[in-house]
Amino acid sequence: MENIELDEVDRGLLHALEVDGRASFSRIGEVLGVSDQRVARRYRRLRSSGMARVVGAVDGHRLGYESWVLRLQCTPDAAVSIAEALGRRSDTFWVQLLSGGTEISCSAIQRTAKERQSLLLGRLARTDRVLSVTAHRRLHMFVGGRVGWVGPAALSPEQVAALEAGRVFTGHGGDEPITLGPGDDALLEALSRDGRTGYADLAAVTGWSESTVRRRMEQLCAAGAIFFHLDALPALLGKRVEAQLWMSVPPAELDKTGQAMAGHPEVAFVGATTGPSNLFATVVCDDDAAFYRYLTESLGALPAIGHIETAPIIRTIKRFGSVLPL
C-alpha cells in the first residue's frame, strides 16, 4: 500500500467522515475551510490506496441476528487458505491471522441456528487442518461498530456540531422489530463495498428509483439496521501494533471493566462474550513499547481482570462492511 503522511486536511477529512460517512464533499470542505475539490482529491487518494473507506455496515443486533467471535487453531500450512475461505463468506468480517500465523480470529453474524450449525458443525468440523475451534457469542458491545475509532480528534466541537446538524441519515433504532424486504440485499451489498455510492448507482443495482433508494436508506438508518462507518487502517495513523486480548472477569465486574476499557484511546473494540474468556478486545498502539505500557499500566489498573491472553494481529484478511444475503 502507498505510504501516506496525513496533514491537517486529511485528518480533518477522516474525522468528518467518522461523524457523517455520507457528508458531501462540499459540506466537509465548508467545515474545514477548503474547497470541495481538494476534499474530494484527498478522499480519492486515501480510498485508492486502500488505507481508508466508508462502508455501510449492518447492525446484526437490531436485525435479531446472532453475533459470534470464532478462534481457530490450524496447521501451519493451511491457516492462510482457511482464513481466505472464511473471508469469502458473506456472513463473516474481521478475519485475521494471529500470533505465529497458525491461529485465526473471525467474527460472524448468523441469522438462524441452522446457519450457525452449518458454519461450526459443518464445514469447519469437517476440515482436518482445523485443529480446534472455540465459538464465543457476543452479548454486549462497549465500543466498536457505531462507536468507531479514528485516532486523535482533528475537528473542534463546533465543527463536529456543524456536520451533525446537516446529517441526513440519523437514528440508532428502537426496540421494534425490523424486516428486510425484496431489493434490500442488493442495496446493502452495494453499500458494504462503498458506503458513499451515489443514489443513481444504487438505483441501478436495486432496480428502484433514486427517490425510493433514498427513502429506504432513511428508513433503515432511522431503524438502526444500517450505519455508515469510516474504516481506516491503524497504520494510516501511525499505529503499527494491533493485538487481540481475551480476558476473564467476574460477572459482577464485567460491565464496569468493559466500560473502563471503552474509555481507553488504544481500544478499537471491546465486548462481552460467552465462554471462560468473557471480555474480548482489539487494541492498537504506536509500537511494542506503547503496547507494553498499555498492558502494564492501563489494564494493570483494572483489578477485576484475572486472566489475559494477548495475540498480535499479523495480517487482516477481511475487514468491516460485510452484509448478509437475504
Short mmCIF file of C-alpha atoms in Angstrom, two decimals:
data_model
loop_
_atom_site.label_atom_id
_atom_site.label_comp_id
_atom_site.label_asym_id
_atom_site.label_seq_id
_atom_site.Cartn_x
_atom_site.Cartn_y
_atom_site.Cartn_z
CA MET A 1 0.00 0.00 0.00
CA GLU A 2 1.03 3.58 -0.61
CA ASN A 3 2.75 5.25 2.33
CA ILE A 4 0.64 8.34 3.07
CA GLU A 5 1.57 11.05 5.53
CA LEU A 6 -1.51 12.85 6.78
CA ASP A 7 -1.71 16.61 7.03
CA GLU A 8 -4.31 18.75 8.78
CA VAL A 9 -6.80 18.48 5.92
CA ASP A 10 -6.50 14.68 5.78
CA ARG A 11 -7.07 14.31 9.50
CA GLY A 12 -10.00 16.69 9.38
CA LEU A 13 -11.49 14.72 6.50
CA LEU A 14 -11.15 11.43 8.38
CA HIS A 15 -12.76 12.88 11.47
CA ALA A 16 -15.57 14.38 9.37
CA LEU A 17 -16.28 11.01 7.74
CA GLU A 18 -16.39 9.38 11.17
CA VAL A 19 -19.07 11.91 12.13
CA ASP A 20 -21.02 11.51 8.88
CA GLY A 21 -19.79 8.98 6.36
CA ARG A 22 -22.07 10.28 3.60
CA ALA A 23 -21.48 14.00 4.14
CA SER A 24 -20.99 15.74 0.81
CA PHE A 25 -17.51 16.95 -0.07
CA SER A 26 -18.88 20.48 -0.28
CA ARG A 27 -20.20 20.32 3.29
CA ILE A 28 -16.93 18.84 4.57
CA GLY A 29 -14.96 21.48 2.67
CA GLU A 30 -17.08 24.23 4.18
CA VAL A 31 -16.44 22.89 7.70
CA LEU A 32 -12.70 22.50 7.05
CA GLY A 33 -12.38 25.84 5.24
CA VAL A 34 -11.07 24.32 1.99
CA SER A 35 -12.56 23.66 -1.44
CA ASP A 36 -14.75 20.64 -2.14
CA GLN A 37 -12.36 19.67 -4.98
CA ARG A 38 -9.50 19.47 -2.51
CA VAL A 39 -11.56 17.31 -0.15
CA ALA A 40 -12.61 15.03 -3.00
CA ARG A 41 -9.00 14.59 -4.17
CA ARG A 42 -7.85 13.73 -0.67
CA TYR A 43 -10.59 11.14 -0.21
CA ARG A 44 -9.92 9.52 -3.59
CA ARG A 45 -6.23 9.25 -2.68
CA LEU A 46 -6.99 7.64 0.68
CA ARG A 47 -9.51 5.23 -0.78
CA SER A 48 -7.46 4.20 -3.80
CA SER A 49 -4.50 3.48 -1.52
CA GLY A 50 -6.65 1.04 0.48
CA MET A 51 -5.97 2.97 3.68
CA ALA A 52 -9.47 4.36 4.33
CA ARG A 53 -13.01 3.93 3.07
CA VAL A 54 -16.59 4.45 4.19
CA VAL A 55 -18.76 1.34 4.43
CA GLY A 56 -22.42 0.79 5.08
CA ALA A 57 -22.43 -1.69 7.96
CA VAL A 58 -25.35 -3.83 9.07
CA ASP A 59 -26.24 -3.84 12.77
CA GLY A 60 -26.91 -7.54 13.35
CA HIS A 61 -28.26 -6.93 16.85
CA ARG A 62 -31.02 -4.65 15.54
CA LEU A 63 -31.95 -7.26 12.95
CA GLY A 64 -32.15 -10.02 15.54
CA TYR A 65 -29.09 -11.87 14.27
CA GLU A 66 -26.53 -13.69 16.43
CA SER A 67 -23.00 -12.26 16.60
CA TRP A 68 -20.08 -14.63 17.19
CA VAL A 69 -16.32 -14.47 17.52
CA LEU A 70 -14.52 -17.64 16.41
CA ARG A 71 -10.99 -18.75 17.29
CA LEU A 72 -9.44 -21.44 15.12
CA GLN A 73 -6.15 -23.26 15.59
CA CYS A 74 -4.87 -24.56 12.26
CA THR A 75 -1.93 -26.47 10.86
CA PRO A 76 0.79 -24.03 9.68
CA ASP A 77 0.33 -24.87 6.00
CA ALA A 78 -3.42 -24.26 5.99
CA ALA A 79 -4.09 -21.11 8.03
CA VAL A 80 -3.95 -18.65 5.13
CA SER A 81 -6.16 -20.69 2.81
CA ILE A 82 -8.73 -21.31 5.58
CA ALA A 83 -8.75 -17.62 6.51
CA GLU A 84 -9.27 -16.67 2.88
CA ALA A 85 -12.12 -19.17 2.58
CA LEU A 86 -13.76 -17.67 5.66
CA GLY A 87 -13.28 -14.21 4.18
CA ARG A 88 -15.23 -15.19 1.07
CA ARG A 89 -18.30 -15.96 3.15
CA SER A 90 -20.96 -13.25 3.17
CA ASP A 91 -21.63 -13.67 6.89
CA THR A 92 -18.07 -13.06 8.13
CA PHE A 93 -15.97 -9.97 8.83
CA TRP A 94 -12.74 -9.12 10.63
CA VAL A 95 -10.98 -12.30 9.56
CA GLN A 96 -7.45 -12.07 10.91
CA LEU A 97 -4.31 -14.18 11.29
CA LEU A 98 -2.86 -14.04 14.78
CA SER A 99 0.41 -14.73 16.56
CA GLY A 100 2.62 -17.10 14.54
CA GLY A 101 0.10 -17.49 11.74
CA THR A 102 -1.49 -20.72 12.99
CA GLU A 103 -4.45 -19.06 14.70
CA ILE A 104 -7.40 -17.34 13.02
CA SER A 105 -9.90 -14.96 14.56
CA CYS A 106 -13.17 -14.41 12.73
CA SER A 107 -16.35 -12.51 13.51
CA ALA A 108 -19.59 -13.84 12.08
CA ILE A 109 -23.26 -12.88 12.03
CA GLN A 110 -25.78 -15.70 11.83
CA ARG A 111 -29.49 -15.21 11.16
CA THR A 112 -30.59 -18.63 12.40
CA ALA A 113 -29.37 -21.55 14.49
CA LYS A 114 -29.28 -23.59 11.27
CA GLU A 115 -26.77 -21.19 9.73
CA ARG A 116 -24.65 -21.29 12.90
CA GLN A 117 -24.61 -25.08 12.84
CA SER A 118 -23.73 -25.05 9.14
CA LEU A 119 -20.61 -22.99 9.88
CA LEU A 120 -19.48 -24.56 13.16
CA LEU A 121 -20.63 -28.15 12.78
CA GLY A 122 -20.42 -28.39 9.02
CA ARG A 123 -17.51 -27.04 7.06
CA LEU A 124 -15.14 -26.25 9.92
CA ALA A 125 -15.75 -29.51 11.75
CA ARG A 126 -15.01 -31.49 8.59
CA THR A 127 -11.72 -29.73 7.87
CA ASP A 128 -8.91 -31.88 9.27
CA ARG A 129 -6.44 -28.99 9.10
CA VAL A 130 -8.51 -27.11 11.68
CA LEU A 131 -7.15 -28.44 14.98
CA SER A 132 -9.62 -26.69 17.28
CA VAL A 133 -12.49 -24.21 17.18
CA THR A 134 -13.90 -22.15 20.01
CA ALA A 135 -17.00 -20.01 19.49
CA HIS A 136 -17.87 -17.04 21.69
CA ARG A 137 -21.26 -15.42 21.30
CA ARG A 138 -21.08 -11.63 21.61
CA LEU A 139 -23.50 -10.47 24.26
CA HIS A 140 -22.73 -6.77 24.53
CA MET A 141 -20.52 -4.24 22.77
CA PHE A 142 -18.93 -1.44 24.80
CA VAL A 143 -17.08 0.21 21.92
CA GLY A 144 -16.89 -0.63 18.21
CA GLY A 145 -19.35 -0.61 15.33
CA ARG A 146 -21.26 2.65 15.65
CA VAL A 147 -18.75 3.98 18.14
CA GLY A 148 -15.71 3.74 15.93
CA TRP A 149 -12.06 4.57 16.42
CA VAL A 150 -10.27 7.06 14.22
CA GLY A 151 -7.40 8.31 16.36
CA PRO A 152 -6.86 11.82 17.69
CA ALA A 153 -9.77 14.21 17.17
CA ALA A 154 -9.00 16.75 14.46
CA LEU A 155 -12.20 18.80 14.48
CA SER A 156 -13.36 21.29 17.06
CA PRO A 157 -16.67 20.69 18.88
CA GLU A 158 -18.17 23.47 16.74
CA GLN A 159 -17.09 21.74 13.52
CA VAL A 160 -18.50 18.41 14.72
CA ALA A 161 -21.80 20.10 15.60
CA ALA A 162 -21.97 21.67 12.13
CA LEU A 163 -21.54 18.28 10.49
CA GLU A 164 -24.08 16.62 12.76
CA ALA A 165 -26.63 19.35 12.07
CA GLY A 166 -26.55 18.57 8.35
CA ARG A 167 -26.60 14.80 8.62
CA VAL A 168 -29.33 13.19 6.52
CA PHE A 169 -29.22 9.64 7.88
CA THR A 170 -29.71 9.60 11.63
CA GLY A 171 -31.14 7.33 14.28
CA HIS A 172 -29.97 4.45 16.40
CA GLY A 173 -33.19 2.48 16.28
CA GLY A 174 -35.54 1.36 18.98
CA ASP A 175 -36.98 -1.92 20.16
CA GLU A 176 -39.43 -2.52 17.33
CA PRO A 177 -38.60 -5.45 15.00
CA ILE A 178 -37.09 -4.71 11.61
CA THR A 179 -37.92 -6.69 8.50
CA LEU A 180 -35.73 -6.61 5.41
CA GLY A 181 -37.63 -6.88 2.18
CA PRO A 182 -37.04 -7.62 -1.52
CA GLY A 183 -34.30 -5.45 -3.00
CA ASP A 184 -32.63 -4.71 0.32
CA ASP A 185 -29.96 -7.34 -0.33
CA ALA A 186 -28.63 -5.52 -3.42
CA LEU A 187 -28.77 -2.16 -1.64
CA LEU A 188 -26.87 -3.38 1.43
CA GLU A 189 -24.33 -5.29 -0.63
CA ALA A 190 -23.50 -2.18 -2.67
CA LEU A 191 -23.19 -0.03 0.46
CA SER A 192 -20.96 -2.63 2.13
CA ARG A 193 -18.47 -2.19 -0.71
CA ASP A 194 -18.71 1.60 -0.78
CA GLY A 195 -20.81 3.48 1.75
CA ARG A 196 -20.63 6.62 -0.38
CA THR A 197 -22.14 5.04 -3.50
CA GLY A 198 -24.38 7.60 -5.22
CA TYR A 199 -28.14 7.30 -5.49
CA ALA A 200 -28.04 6.81 -9.25
CA ASP A 201 -25.71 3.81 -8.93
CA LEU A 202 -27.76 2.38 -6.07
CA ALA A 203 -30.88 2.76 -8.16
CA ALA A 204 -29.19 0.84 -10.97
CA VAL A 205 -28.29 -2.15 -8.76
CA THR A 206 -31.65 -2.30 -6.96
CA GLY A 207 -33.95 -1.51 -9.87
CA TRP A 208 -35.59 1.20 -7.76
CA SER A 209 -35.91 4.88 -8.45
CA GLU A 210 -33.47 7.24 -6.79
CA SER A 211 -36.21 8.62 -4.55
CA THR A 212 -37.10 5.08 -3.44
CA VAL A 213 -33.44 4.33 -2.66
CA ARG A 214 -33.11 7.48 -0.59
CA ARG A 215 -36.34 6.79 1.27
CA ARG A 216 -35.36 3.18 2.03
CA MET A 217 -31.92 4.24 3.28
CA GLU A 218 -33.57 6.79 5.57
CA GLN A 219 -35.87 4.06 6.92
CA LEU A 220 -33.07 1.57 7.54
CA CYS A 221 -30.82 4.15 9.19
CA ALA A 222 -33.61 5.54 11.36
CA ALA A 223 -34.45 2.00 12.49
CA GLY A 224 -30.80 1.30 13.29
CA ALA A 225 -30.44 -1.54 10.77
CA ILE A 226 -27.52 0.11 8.99
CA PHE A 227 -24.99 2.81 9.78
CA PHE A 228 -22.06 4.37 7.95
CA HIS A 229 -18.63 3.65 9.31
CA LEU A 230 -15.19 5.02 8.50
CA ASP A 231 -12.88 2.03 8.09
CA ALA A 232 -9.35 3.45 8.40
CA LEU A 233 -6.26 1.28 8.74
CA PRO A 234 -4.47 1.98 12.04
CA ALA A 235 -1.17 2.22 10.13
CA LEU A 236 -2.54 5.34 8.46
CA LEU A 237 -2.49 7.00 11.88
CA GLY A 238 0.93 5.69 12.85
CA LYS A 239 -0.37 2.68 14.79
CA ARG A 240 1.95 -0.21 13.97
CA VAL A 241 0.85 -2.75 16.58
CA GLU A 242 -2.59 -4.39 16.59
CA ALA A 243 -3.50 -7.13 19.02
CA GLN A 244 -6.45 -9.05 20.38
CA LEU A 245 -6.99 -9.53 24.09
CA TRP A 246 -9.02 -12.33 25.66
CA MET A 247 -9.77 -11.65 29.32
CA SER A 248 -11.59 -13.33 32.18
CA VAL A 249 -13.56 -11.07 34.50
CA PRO A 250 -16.01 -11.97 37.32
CA PRO A 251 -19.59 -11.38 36.14
CA ALA A 252 -20.22 -8.75 38.81
CA GLU A 253 -17.29 -6.70 37.46
CA LEU A 254 -17.80 -7.33 33.75
CA ASP A 255 -19.81 -4.22 32.89
CA LYS A 256 -17.63 -1.90 34.97
CA THR A 257 -14.44 -3.28 33.42
CA GLY A 258 -15.81 -3.11 29.88
CA GLN A 259 -16.93 0.48 30.38
CA ALA A 260 -13.50 1.40 31.71
CA MET A 261 -11.75 -0.15 28.70
CA ALA A 262 -14.12 1.68 26.36
CA GLY A 263 -12.55 4.91 27.58
CA HIS A 264 -9.00 3.84 26.69
CA PRO A 265 -7.79 5.52 23.47
CA GLU A 266 -5.93 2.34 22.46
CA VAL A 267 -9.14 0.26 22.34
CA ALA A 268 -10.77 -0.13 18.93
CA PHE A 269 -13.27 -2.73 20.08
CA VAL A 270 -14.33 -4.28 23.37
CA GLY A 271 -17.28 -6.56 24.01
CA ALA A 272 -18.63 -9.10 26.47
CA THR A 273 -18.86 -12.69 25.25
CA THR A 274 -19.74 -16.15 26.40
CA GLY A 275 -17.01 -18.56 27.43
CA PRO A 276 -14.22 -18.67 30.03
CA SER A 277 -12.70 -15.57 28.42
CA ASN A 278 -15.73 -13.33 28.69
CA LEU A 279 -14.24 -9.97 27.66
CA PHE A 280 -12.76 -9.58 24.17
CA ALA A 281 -10.91 -6.52 22.87
CA THR A 282 -8.85 -5.28 19.95
CA VAL A 283 -6.23 -2.64 20.72
CA VAL A 284 -3.99 -0.51 18.51
CA CYS A 285 -0.74 1.06 19.69
CA ASP A 286 2.14 3.02 18.21
CA ASP A 287 4.72 0.30 18.83
CA ASP A 288 5.69 -2.57 21.13
CA ALA A 289 6.76 -0.20 23.90
CA ALA A 290 3.37 1.52 23.83
CA PHE A 291 1.62 -1.85 23.85
CA TYR A 292 3.65 -2.91 26.87
CA ARG A 293 2.74 0.27 28.70
CA TYR A 294 -0.91 -0.29 27.89
CA LEU A 295 -0.83 -3.83 29.29
CA THR A 296 1.09 -2.95 32.44
CA GLU A 297 -0.41 0.44 33.22
CA SER A 298 -3.92 0.88 31.76
CA LEU A 299 -5.01 -2.76 32.02
CA GLY A 300 -2.93 -3.24 35.14
CA ALA A 301 -5.10 -0.62 36.85
CA LEU A 302 -8.24 -2.77 36.32
CA PRO A 303 -8.11 -5.25 39.22
CA ALA A 304 -11.04 -7.40 38.06
CA ILE A 305 -9.11 -8.82 35.09
CA GLY A 306 -7.99 -12.18 36.44
CA HIS A 307 -6.54 -13.73 33.29
CA ILE A 308 -5.49 -12.32 29.94
CA GLU A 309 -4.29 -13.77 26.64
CA THR A 310 -2.64 -11.49 24.09
CA ALA A 311 -2.44 -12.32 20.38
CA PRO A 312 -0.74 -9.92 17.95
CA ILE A 313 -2.57 -9.49 14.64
CA ILE A 314 -0.13 -10.26 11.85
CA ARG A 315 -2.48 -9.99 8.87
CA THR A 316 -6.05 -8.92 8.23
CA ILE A 317 -7.76 -10.93 5.50
CA LYS A 318 -11.15 -9.22 5.64
CA ARG A 319 -12.29 -6.07 7.39
CA PHE A 320 -15.61 -4.38 8.19
CA GLY A 321 -18.54 -3.92 5.86
CA SER A 322 -19.80 -7.39 5.06
CA VAL A 323 -23.54 -7.93 4.78
CA LEU A 324 -25.75 -10.96 4.82
CA PRO A 325 -27.71 -12.09 1.77
CA LEU A 326 -31.45 -12.01 2.27
#
